[in-house]
Amino acid sequence: MLELSFREERKLETGRKVHLASELGLDPKQVAVWFQNRRARHKSKLLEEEFAKLKQAHDAAILHKCHLENEVLRLKERLVVAEDELTRLRSAGNHAVSGDGGDVMGGRVVCSASPSSSFSTGTCQQPGVGGVDDDLIYVPDVTDFGYSDNSVVEWFSLYGLGLM
DNA sequence: TTGTGTTTTACGACCTC
DNA sequence: GAGGTCGTAAAACACAA
């Protein structure tokens, strides 16, 4: 009877308290205490449910983070391959054109930052691990190497890299 | 039977209306 | 002042060893 009454209304006004107490042969104080404890149990249950929901959301977020980190690793690996290929192409271009705009150090191209360089566009950064800024890579004017725009675009798309 | 963990009942302190 | 929450003690209960 107390449970049914609680489901109808969680707060206990005086009239209902007295009525329930007389119906059950209890002291009104006992009814009041029962409602207090019942509210506490109800609140505790709600908190548990809320915690379970938050935990589920948290676990899903962790999983998503793992997927994103894997994706970052995969893209970094592709970037290294792309940079190596770019170095190879630059080297081939240098030999073909015998230009003087670049220098080869440790397998990576380090170009001159001078505006008078044969490279007509881009910034000069040492790419790759240990570089000043790994986010910036040098993008030369493709015509400097004697390649057509289309062939280079094709090469970039082959490696899943878009030209900006 | 007993030790231990959980649930229920009751109370005091404090807060709000 | 009545009735609320919160924290807690004690009794009652459930259950494995």
Short mmCIF file of N, CA and C in Angstrom, two decimals, chain A:
data_model
loop_
_atom_site.label_atom_id
_atom_site.label_comp_id
_atom_site.label_asym_id
_atom_site.label_seq_id
_atom_site.Cartn_x
_atom_site.Cartn_y
_atom_site.Cartn_z
N MET A 1 0.83 -1.21 0.00
CA MET A 1 0.00 0.00 0.00
C MET A 1 0.87 1.27 0.00
N LEU A 2 1.94 1.22 0.79
CA LEU A 2 2.87 2.35 0.80
C LEU A 2 3.51 2.53 -0.58
N GLU A 3 3.87 1.40 -1.18
CA GLU A 3 4.51 1.42 -2.50
C GLU A 3 3.56 2.02 -3.54
N LEU A 4 2.32 1.58 -3.53
CA LEU A 4 1.33 2.12 -4.48
C LEU A 4 1.16 3.62 -4.28
N SER A 5 1.08 4.01 -3.02
CA SER A 5 0.91 5.42 -2.71
C SER A 5 2.12 6.24 -3.20
N PHE A 6 3.30 5.64 -3.02
CA PHE A 6 4.53 6.33 -3.46
C PHE A 6 4.54 6.51 -4.98
N ARG A 7 4.05 5.49 -5.70
CA ARG A 7 4.04 5.57 -7.16
C ARG A 7 3.09 6.67 -7.65
N GLU A 8 2.02 6.86 -6.88
CA GLU A 8 1.08 7.92 -7.25
C GLU A 8 1.69 9.31 -7.02
N GLU A 9 2.32 9.47 -5.88
CA GLU A 9 2.88 10.78 -5.50
C GLU A 9 4.04 10.58 -4.55
N ARG A 10 5.19 11.12 -4.91
CA ARG A 10 6.40 10.87 -4.11
C ARG A 10 6.48 11.74 -2.87
N LYS A 11 5.77 12.85 -2.91
CA LYS A 11 5.74 13.70 -1.71
C LYS A 11 4.55 13.30 -0.86
N LEU A 12 4.68 13.51 0.43
CA LEU A 12 3.64 13.05 1.36
C LEU A 12 3.05 14.23 2.15
N GLU A 13 1.84 14.61 1.76
CA GLU A 13 1.20 15.69 2.52
C GLU A 13 0.53 15.10 3.77
N THR A 14 0.26 15.98 4.72
CA THR A 14 -0.21 15.54 6.04
C THR A 14 -1.45 14.64 5.96
N GLY A 15 -2.44 15.06 5.16
CA GLY A 15 -3.68 14.29 5.07
C GLY A 15 -3.45 12.85 4.65
N ARG A 16 -2.62 12.70 3.62
CA ARG A 16 -2.34 11.35 3.10
C ARG A 16 -1.55 10.55 4.14
N LYS A 17 -0.63 11.21 4.78
CA LYS A 17 0.19 10.53 5.81
C LYS A 17 -0.70 9.97 6.92
N VAL A 18 -1.60 10.80 7.42
CA VAL A 18 -2.49 10.37 8.50
C VAL A 18 -3.40 9.24 8.02
N HIS A 19 -3.90 9.39 6.80
CA HIS A 19 -4.79 8.36 6.25
C HIS A 19 -4.07 7.02 6.12
N LEU A 20 -2.87 7.06 5.52
CA LEU A 20 -2.10 5.82 5.35
C LEU A 20 -1.77 5.19 6.71
N ALA A 21 -1.41 6.03 7.67
CA ALA A 21 -1.04 5.51 8.99
C ALA A 21 -2.22 4.81 9.64
N SER A 22 -3.41 5.41 9.53
CA SER A 22 -4.58 4.78 10.15
C SER A 22 -4.97 3.50 9.42
N GLU A 23 -4.82 3.52 8.09
CA GLU A 23 -5.14 2.32 7.29
C GLU A 23 -4.22 1.16 7.66
N LEU A 24 -2.94 1.48 7.89
CA LEU A 24 -1.95 0.43 8.13
C LEU A 24 -1.71 0.16 9.62
N GLY A 25 -2.33 0.94 10.45
CA GLY A 25 -2.13 0.77 11.89
C GLY A 25 -0.72 1.14 12.32
N LEU A 26 -0.19 2.17 11.65
CA LEU A 26 1.17 2.62 11.97
C LEU A 26 1.13 4.04 12.53
N ASP A 27 2.23 4.41 13.12
CA ASP A 27 2.39 5.78 13.57
C ASP A 27 2.65 6.66 12.34
N PRO A 28 2.02 7.84 12.24
CA PRO A 28 2.28 8.72 11.10
C PRO A 28 3.77 9.01 10.89
N LYS A 29 4.52 9.03 11.96
CA LYS A 29 5.96 9.25 11.86
C LYS A 29 6.63 8.10 11.08
N GLN A 30 6.15 6.88 11.29
CA GLN A 30 6.71 5.72 10.57
C GLN A 30 6.44 5.85 9.07
N VAL A 31 5.25 6.31 8.73
CA VAL A 31 4.91 6.50 7.32
C VAL A 31 5.83 7.57 6.70
N ALA A 32 6.03 8.64 7.45
CA ALA A 32 6.89 9.72 6.96
C ALA A 32 8.31 9.22 6.74
N VAL A 33 8.81 8.45 7.69
CA VAL A 33 10.17 7.90 7.57
C VAL A 33 10.25 6.94 6.39
N TRP A 34 9.21 6.13 6.22
CA TRP A 34 9.22 5.19 5.09
C TRP A 34 9.31 5.96 3.77
N PHE A 35 8.56 7.03 3.63
CA PHE A 35 8.60 7.83 2.41
C PHE A 35 9.98 8.48 2.22
N GLN A 36 10.56 8.93 3.31
CA GLN A 36 11.90 9.53 3.20
C GLN A 36 12.88 8.50 2.64
N ASN A 37 12.85 7.31 3.23
CA ASN A 37 13.79 6.26 2.78
C ASN A 37 13.47 5.79 1.36
N ARG A 38 12.19 5.76 1.04
CA ARG A 38 11.81 5.33 -0.31
C ARG A 38 12.29 6.35 -1.35
N ARG A 39 12.20 7.62 -1.02
CA ARG A 39 12.70 8.65 -1.94
C ARG A 39 14.22 8.51 -2.12
N ALA A 40 14.88 8.21 -1.03
CA ALA A 40 16.34 8.04 -1.10
C ALA A 40 16.70 6.87 -2.01
N ARG A 41 15.96 5.76 -1.87
CA ARG A 41 16.22 4.59 -2.73
C ARG A 41 15.96 4.92 -4.19
N HIS A 42 14.87 5.66 -4.42
CA HIS A 42 14.52 6.03 -5.79
C HIS A 42 15.61 6.91 -6.40
N LYS A 43 16.09 7.86 -5.63
CA LYS A 43 17.14 8.76 -6.13
C LYS A 43 18.41 7.97 -6.44
N SER A 44 18.73 7.04 -5.55
CA SER A 44 19.92 6.23 -5.75
C SER A 44 19.83 5.41 -7.04
N LYS A 45 18.63 4.88 -7.28
CA LYS A 45 18.43 4.08 -8.50
C LYS A 45 18.57 4.95 -9.75
N LEU A 46 18.00 6.16 -9.69
CA LEU A 46 18.12 7.08 -10.82
C LEU A 46 19.58 7.43 -11.09
N LEU A 47 20.33 7.64 -10.02
CA LEU A 47 21.76 7.96 -10.18
C LEU A 47 22.51 6.81 -10.82
N GLU A 48 22.16 5.58 -10.41
CA GLU A 48 22.81 4.41 -11.01
C GLU A 48 22.52 4.33 -12.50
N GLU A 49 21.27 4.59 -12.86
CA GLU A 49 20.90 4.55 -14.29
C GLU A 49 21.63 5.63 -15.07
N GLU A 50 21.71 6.80 -14.48
CA GLU A 50 22.40 7.92 -15.13
C GLU A 50 23.88 7.58 -15.31
N PHE A 51 24.45 6.98 -14.28
CA PHE A 51 25.86 6.58 -14.35
C PHE A 51 26.07 5.57 -15.47
N ALA A 52 25.16 4.60 -15.58
CA ALA A 52 25.30 3.57 -16.62
C ALA A 52 25.25 4.20 -18.01
N LYS A 53 24.34 5.17 -18.18
CA LYS A 53 24.24 5.84 -19.49
C LYS A 53 25.52 6.60 -19.82
N LEU A 54 26.03 7.33 -18.82
CA LEU A 54 27.25 8.12 -19.03
C LEU A 54 28.43 7.20 -19.33
N LYS A 55 28.47 6.06 -18.64
CA LYS A 55 29.57 5.12 -18.86
C LYS A 55 29.52 4.58 -20.29
N GLN A 56 28.30 4.29 -20.75
CA GLN A 56 28.13 3.78 -22.10
C GLN A 56 28.62 4.82 -23.12
N ALA A 57 28.23 6.07 -22.90
CA ALA A 57 28.66 7.14 -23.80
C ALA A 57 30.18 7.32 -23.75
N HIS A 58 30.73 7.20 -22.56
CA HIS A 58 32.17 7.33 -22.39
C HIS A 58 32.91 6.22 -23.14
N ASP A 59 32.43 4.99 -23.00
CA ASP A 59 33.06 3.86 -23.69
C ASP A 59 33.01 4.05 -25.21
N ALA A 60 31.86 4.54 -25.70
CA ALA A 60 31.72 4.76 -27.14
C ALA A 60 32.71 5.84 -27.61
N ALA A 61 32.89 6.87 -26.78
CA ALA A 61 33.81 7.95 -27.14
C ALA A 61 35.25 7.44 -27.19
N ILE A 62 35.60 6.58 -26.23
CA ILE A 62 36.96 6.00 -26.21
C ILE A 62 37.20 5.19 -27.47
N LEU A 63 36.19 4.40 -27.85
CA LEU A 63 36.31 3.56 -29.05
C LEU A 63 36.52 4.44 -30.29
N HIS A 64 35.73 5.50 -30.36
CA HIS A 64 35.84 6.41 -31.49
C HIS A 64 37.23 7.05 -31.54
N LYS A 65 37.74 7.41 -30.37
CA LYS A 65 39.07 8.02 -30.29
C LYS A 65 40.13 7.05 -30.83
N CYS A 66 39.99 5.75 -30.46
CA CYS A 66 40.94 4.74 -30.95
C CYS A 66 40.90 4.67 -32.47
N HIS A 67 39.71 4.68 -33.03
CA HIS A 67 39.59 4.63 -34.48
C HIS A 67 40.26 5.84 -35.14
N LEU A 68 40.05 7.00 -34.54
CA LEU A 68 40.65 8.22 -35.09
C LEU A 68 42.17 8.18 -35.01
N GLU A 69 42.68 7.66 -33.88
CA GLU A 69 44.14 7.56 -33.73
C GLU A 69 44.72 6.61 -34.76
N ASN A 70 44.01 5.50 -35.01
CA ASN A 70 44.48 4.57 -36.03
C ASN A 70 44.49 5.22 -37.40
N GLU A 71 43.46 6.02 -37.64
CA GLU A 71 43.37 6.72 -38.92
C GLU A 71 44.54 7.70 -39.07
N VAL A 72 44.88 8.39 -38.00
CA VAL A 72 46.01 9.33 -38.03
C VAL A 72 47.30 8.59 -38.36
N LEU A 73 47.51 7.43 -37.70
CA LEU A 73 48.72 6.65 -37.97
C LEU A 73 48.78 6.23 -39.43
N ARG A 74 47.61 5.78 -39.92
CA ARG A 74 47.57 5.32 -41.31
C ARG A 74 47.90 6.47 -42.26
N LEU A 75 47.35 7.65 -41.99
CA LEU A 75 47.60 8.81 -42.85
C LEU A 75 49.06 9.26 -42.76
N LYS A 76 49.66 9.15 -41.57
CA LYS A 76 51.07 9.52 -41.43
C LYS A 76 51.96 8.60 -42.25
N GLU A 77 51.60 7.29 -42.21
CA GLU A 77 52.38 6.34 -43.02
C GLU A 77 52.28 6.70 -44.49
N ARG A 78 51.08 7.04 -44.93
CA ARG A 78 50.89 7.41 -46.34
C ARG A 78 51.66 8.68 -46.66
N LEU A 79 51.72 9.58 -45.70
CA LEU A 79 52.44 10.83 -45.92
C LEU A 79 53.93 10.58 -46.13
N VAL A 80 54.49 9.66 -45.31
CA VAL A 80 55.91 9.34 -45.44
C VAL A 80 56.18 8.77 -46.83
N VAL A 81 55.32 7.87 -47.28
CA VAL A 81 55.48 7.28 -48.61
C VAL A 81 55.41 8.38 -49.67
N ALA A 82 54.47 9.28 -49.50
CA ALA A 82 54.29 10.35 -50.47
C ALA A 82 55.50 11.28 -50.49
N GLU A 83 56.03 11.56 -49.31
CA GLU A 83 57.20 12.45 -49.25
C GLU A 83 58.41 11.79 -49.91
N ASP A 84 58.57 10.50 -49.68
CA ASP A 84 59.69 9.80 -50.30
C ASP A 84 59.57 9.84 -51.82
N GLU A 85 58.35 9.63 -52.26
CA GLU A 85 58.13 9.66 -53.71
C GLU A 85 58.38 11.07 -54.26
N LEU A 86 57.97 12.05 -53.50
CA LEU A 86 58.19 13.44 -53.91
C LEU A 86 59.68 13.74 -54.01
N THR A 87 60.45 13.24 -53.03
CA THR A 87 61.90 13.42 -53.05
C THR A 87 62.50 12.79 -54.29
N ARG A 88 61.99 11.58 -54.57
CA ARG A 88 62.52 10.87 -55.74
C ARG A 88 62.24 11.67 -57.01
N LEU A 89 61.01 12.19 -57.10
CA LEU A 89 60.63 12.95 -58.29
C LEU A 89 61.45 14.23 -58.42
N ARG A 90 61.68 14.88 -57.28
CA ARG A 90 62.48 16.11 -57.30
C ARG A 90 63.90 15.83 -57.78
N SER A 91 64.42 14.72 -57.23
CA SER A 91 65.78 14.35 -57.61
C SER A 91 65.88 14.09 -59.11
N ALA A 92 64.88 13.37 -59.61
CA ALA A 92 64.86 13.08 -61.04
C ALA A 92 64.75 14.37 -61.84
N GLY A 93 63.94 15.29 -61.34
CA GLY A 93 63.75 16.57 -62.01
C GLY A 93 65.02 17.39 -62.02
N ASN A 94 65.74 17.38 -60.90
CA ASN A 94 67.00 18.12 -60.79
C ASN A 94 68.02 17.62 -61.79
N HIS A 95 68.06 16.28 -61.93
CA HIS A 95 69.03 15.73 -62.88
C HIS A 95 68.65 16.09 -64.29
N ALA A 96 67.36 16.04 -64.57
CA ALA A 96 66.91 16.31 -65.94
C ALA A 96 67.11 17.76 -66.32
N VAL A 97 66.82 18.68 -65.37
CA VAL A 97 66.87 20.10 -65.68
C VAL A 97 68.20 20.72 -65.26
N SER A 98 68.94 19.96 -64.38
CA SER A 98 70.19 20.43 -63.78
C SER A 98 70.01 21.78 -63.12
N GLY A 99 68.90 21.91 -62.39
CA GLY A 99 68.62 23.14 -61.67
C GLY A 99 69.48 23.23 -60.42
N ASP A 100 69.46 24.41 -59.78
CA ASP A 100 70.25 24.60 -58.55
C ASP A 100 69.39 25.07 -57.38
N GLY A 101 68.10 24.80 -57.47
CA GLY A 101 67.22 25.30 -56.43
C GLY A 101 67.14 24.44 -55.20
N GLY A 102 67.76 23.28 -55.17
CA GLY A 102 67.61 22.41 -54.02
C GLY A 102 68.87 21.70 -53.66
N ASP A 103 68.81 21.06 -52.50
CA ASP A 103 69.94 20.30 -52.02
C ASP A 103 69.40 19.05 -51.36
N VAL A 104 70.12 17.97 -51.49
CA VAL A 104 69.64 16.74 -50.89
C VAL A 104 70.39 16.46 -49.60
N MET A 105 69.62 16.33 -48.51
CA MET A 105 70.23 16.01 -47.22
C MET A 105 69.47 14.88 -46.56
N GLY A 106 70.18 13.80 -46.31
CA GLY A 106 69.56 12.68 -45.60
C GLY A 106 68.32 12.15 -46.27
N GLY A 107 68.30 12.17 -47.57
CA GLY A 107 67.17 11.60 -48.26
C GLY A 107 66.00 12.56 -48.39
N ARG A 108 66.08 13.71 -47.73
CA ARG A 108 65.00 14.69 -47.82
C ARG A 108 65.50 15.94 -48.51
N VAL A 109 64.65 16.50 -49.31
CA VAL A 109 65.03 17.72 -50.01
C VAL A 109 64.95 18.91 -49.08
N VAL A 110 66.05 19.66 -49.06
CA VAL A 110 66.03 20.92 -48.33
C VAL A 110 66.28 22.02 -49.34
N CYS A 111 65.31 22.85 -49.53
CA CYS A 111 65.45 23.87 -50.57
C CYS A 111 65.93 25.18 -49.99
N SER A 112 66.28 26.03 -50.86
CA SER A 112 66.68 27.37 -50.44
C SER A 112 65.44 28.20 -50.16
N ALA A 113 65.54 29.00 -49.11
CA ALA A 113 64.40 29.83 -48.77
C ALA A 113 64.41 31.14 -49.54
N SER A 114 65.43 31.33 -50.30
CA SER A 114 65.54 32.60 -51.00
C SER A 114 64.48 32.75 -52.08
N PRO A 115 63.91 33.95 -52.20
CA PRO A 115 62.91 34.20 -53.25
C PRO A 115 63.50 34.04 -54.64
N SER A 116 64.82 34.11 -54.72
CA SER A 116 65.44 33.99 -56.04
C SER A 116 65.61 32.54 -56.46
N SER A 117 65.18 31.65 -55.59
CA SER A 117 65.27 30.24 -55.91
C SER A 117 64.46 29.94 -57.16
N SER A 118 64.82 28.81 -57.81
CA SER A 118 64.07 28.41 -58.99
C SER A 118 62.67 27.95 -58.63
N PHE A 119 62.46 27.66 -57.29
CA PHE A 119 61.10 27.30 -56.87
C PHE A 119 60.28 28.57 -56.80
N SER A 120 59.22 28.57 -57.54
CA SER A 120 58.46 29.81 -57.64
C SER A 120 57.37 29.96 -56.59
N THR A 121 56.98 28.88 -55.95
CA THR A 121 55.91 28.98 -54.94
C THR A 121 56.28 28.17 -53.73
N GLY A 122 55.49 28.32 -52.68
CA GLY A 122 55.61 27.47 -51.49
C GLY A 122 56.53 28.03 -50.44
N THR A 123 56.50 27.34 -49.30
CA THR A 123 57.38 27.72 -48.20
C THR A 123 58.46 26.70 -48.08
N CYS A 124 59.52 27.06 -47.46
CA CYS A 124 60.65 26.15 -47.35
C CYS A 124 60.73 25.58 -45.95
N GLN A 125 60.42 24.34 -45.80
CA GLN A 125 60.49 23.66 -44.51
C GLN A 125 61.14 22.33 -44.72
N GLN A 126 61.87 21.89 -43.69
CA GLN A 126 62.37 20.52 -43.76
C GLN A 126 61.26 19.60 -43.27
N PRO A 127 60.74 18.79 -44.14
CA PRO A 127 59.60 17.96 -43.76
C PRO A 127 60.00 16.74 -42.96
N GLY A 128 58.99 16.10 -42.42
CA GLY A 128 59.21 14.81 -41.78
C GLY A 128 59.56 14.92 -40.32
N VAL A 129 59.92 13.77 -39.74
CA VAL A 129 60.21 13.69 -38.31
C VAL A 129 61.40 14.57 -37.96
N GLY A 130 61.27 15.33 -36.89
CA GLY A 130 62.35 16.19 -36.44
C GLY A 130 62.37 17.52 -37.13
N GLY A 131 61.46 17.73 -38.05
CA GLY A 131 61.39 18.99 -38.75
C GLY A 131 60.90 20.10 -37.84
N VAL A 132 61.03 21.33 -38.31
CA VAL A 132 60.58 22.47 -37.52
C VAL A 132 59.08 22.41 -37.35
N ASP A 133 58.40 22.08 -38.44
CA ASP A 133 56.95 22.02 -38.39
C ASP A 133 56.48 20.91 -39.31
N ASP A 134 56.09 19.79 -38.73
CA ASP A 134 55.71 18.64 -39.54
C ASP A 134 54.45 18.88 -40.36
N ASP A 135 53.70 19.90 -40.00
CA ASP A 135 52.45 20.13 -40.71
C ASP A 135 52.67 20.81 -42.06
N LEU A 136 53.85 21.43 -42.23
CA LEU A 136 54.11 22.15 -43.47
C LEU A 136 55.08 21.37 -44.32
N ILE A 137 54.69 21.11 -45.55
CA ILE A 137 55.63 20.49 -46.48
C ILE A 137 55.75 21.40 -47.69
N TYR A 138 56.90 21.36 -48.31
CA TYR A 138 57.14 22.24 -49.45
C TYR A 138 56.44 21.71 -50.69
N VAL A 139 55.71 22.55 -51.33
CA VAL A 139 55.06 22.17 -52.58
C VAL A 139 55.60 23.06 -53.69
N PRO A 140 56.51 22.53 -54.52
CA PRO A 140 57.11 23.35 -55.57
C PRO A 140 56.17 23.54 -56.74
N ASP A 141 56.52 24.47 -57.56
CA ASP A 141 55.80 24.64 -58.83
C ASP A 141 56.19 23.47 -59.71
N VAL A 142 55.23 22.67 -60.12
CA VAL A 142 55.53 21.42 -60.84
C VAL A 142 56.23 21.66 -62.16
N THR A 143 55.99 22.82 -62.74
CA THR A 143 56.61 23.06 -64.06
C THR A 143 58.11 23.21 -63.96
N ASP A 144 58.61 23.48 -62.72
CA ASP A 144 60.06 23.59 -62.54
C ASP A 144 60.75 22.27 -62.86
N PHE A 145 60.01 21.17 -62.72
CA PHE A 145 60.65 19.86 -62.95
C PHE A 145 60.33 19.31 -64.33
N GLY A 146 59.60 20.04 -65.07
CA GLY A 146 59.28 19.57 -66.40
C GLY A 146 58.11 18.60 -66.45
N TYR A 147 57.33 18.53 -65.34
CA TYR A 147 56.15 17.68 -65.35
C TYR A 147 54.92 18.52 -65.63
N SER A 148 53.96 17.89 -66.27
CA SER A 148 52.72 18.61 -66.50
C SER A 148 51.89 18.62 -65.22
N ASP A 149 51.01 19.61 -65.05
CA ASP A 149 50.13 19.67 -63.89
C ASP A 149 49.33 18.37 -63.73
N ASN A 150 48.82 17.87 -64.87
CA ASN A 150 47.96 16.69 -64.80
C ASN A 150 48.67 15.47 -64.26
N SER A 151 49.92 15.27 -64.67
CA SER A 151 50.63 14.07 -64.22
C SER A 151 50.88 14.11 -62.72
N VAL A 152 51.13 15.29 -62.21
CA VAL A 152 51.38 15.40 -60.76
C VAL A 152 50.08 15.24 -59.98
N VAL A 153 49.02 15.84 -60.51
CA VAL A 153 47.72 15.66 -59.86
C VAL A 153 47.36 14.18 -59.81
N GLU A 154 47.64 13.49 -60.89
CA GLU A 154 47.37 12.06 -60.95
C GLU A 154 48.16 11.32 -59.87
N TRP A 155 49.43 11.71 -59.75
CA TRP A 155 50.30 11.06 -58.77
C TRP A 155 49.79 11.30 -57.35
N PHE A 156 49.37 12.52 -57.08
CA PHE A 156 48.86 12.83 -55.74
C PHE A 156 47.60 12.04 -55.44
N SER A 157 46.72 11.94 -56.45
CA SER A 157 45.49 11.19 -56.17
C SER A 157 45.77 9.71 -56.01
N LEU A 158 46.84 9.23 -56.69
CA LEU A 158 47.23 7.83 -56.54
C LEU A 158 47.53 7.52 -55.08
N TYR A 159 48.16 8.47 -54.40
CA TYR A 159 48.51 8.28 -52.99
C TYR A 159 47.45 8.85 -52.04
N GLY A 160 46.33 9.20 -52.61
CA GLY A 160 45.24 9.68 -51.76
C GLY A 160 45.46 11.06 -51.21
N LEU A 161 46.31 11.84 -51.86
CA LEU A 161 46.57 13.21 -51.39
C LEU A 161 45.96 14.20 -52.36
N GLY A 162 45.23 15.14 -51.82
CA GLY A 162 44.65 16.16 -52.68
C GLY A 162 45.56 17.37 -52.78
N LEU A 163 45.64 17.97 -53.93
CA LEU A 163 46.41 19.20 -54.07
C LEU A 163 45.54 20.37 -53.67
N MET A 164 46.11 21.28 -52.86
CA MET A 164 45.33 22.43 -52.43
C MET A 164 45.44 23.56 -53.43
#
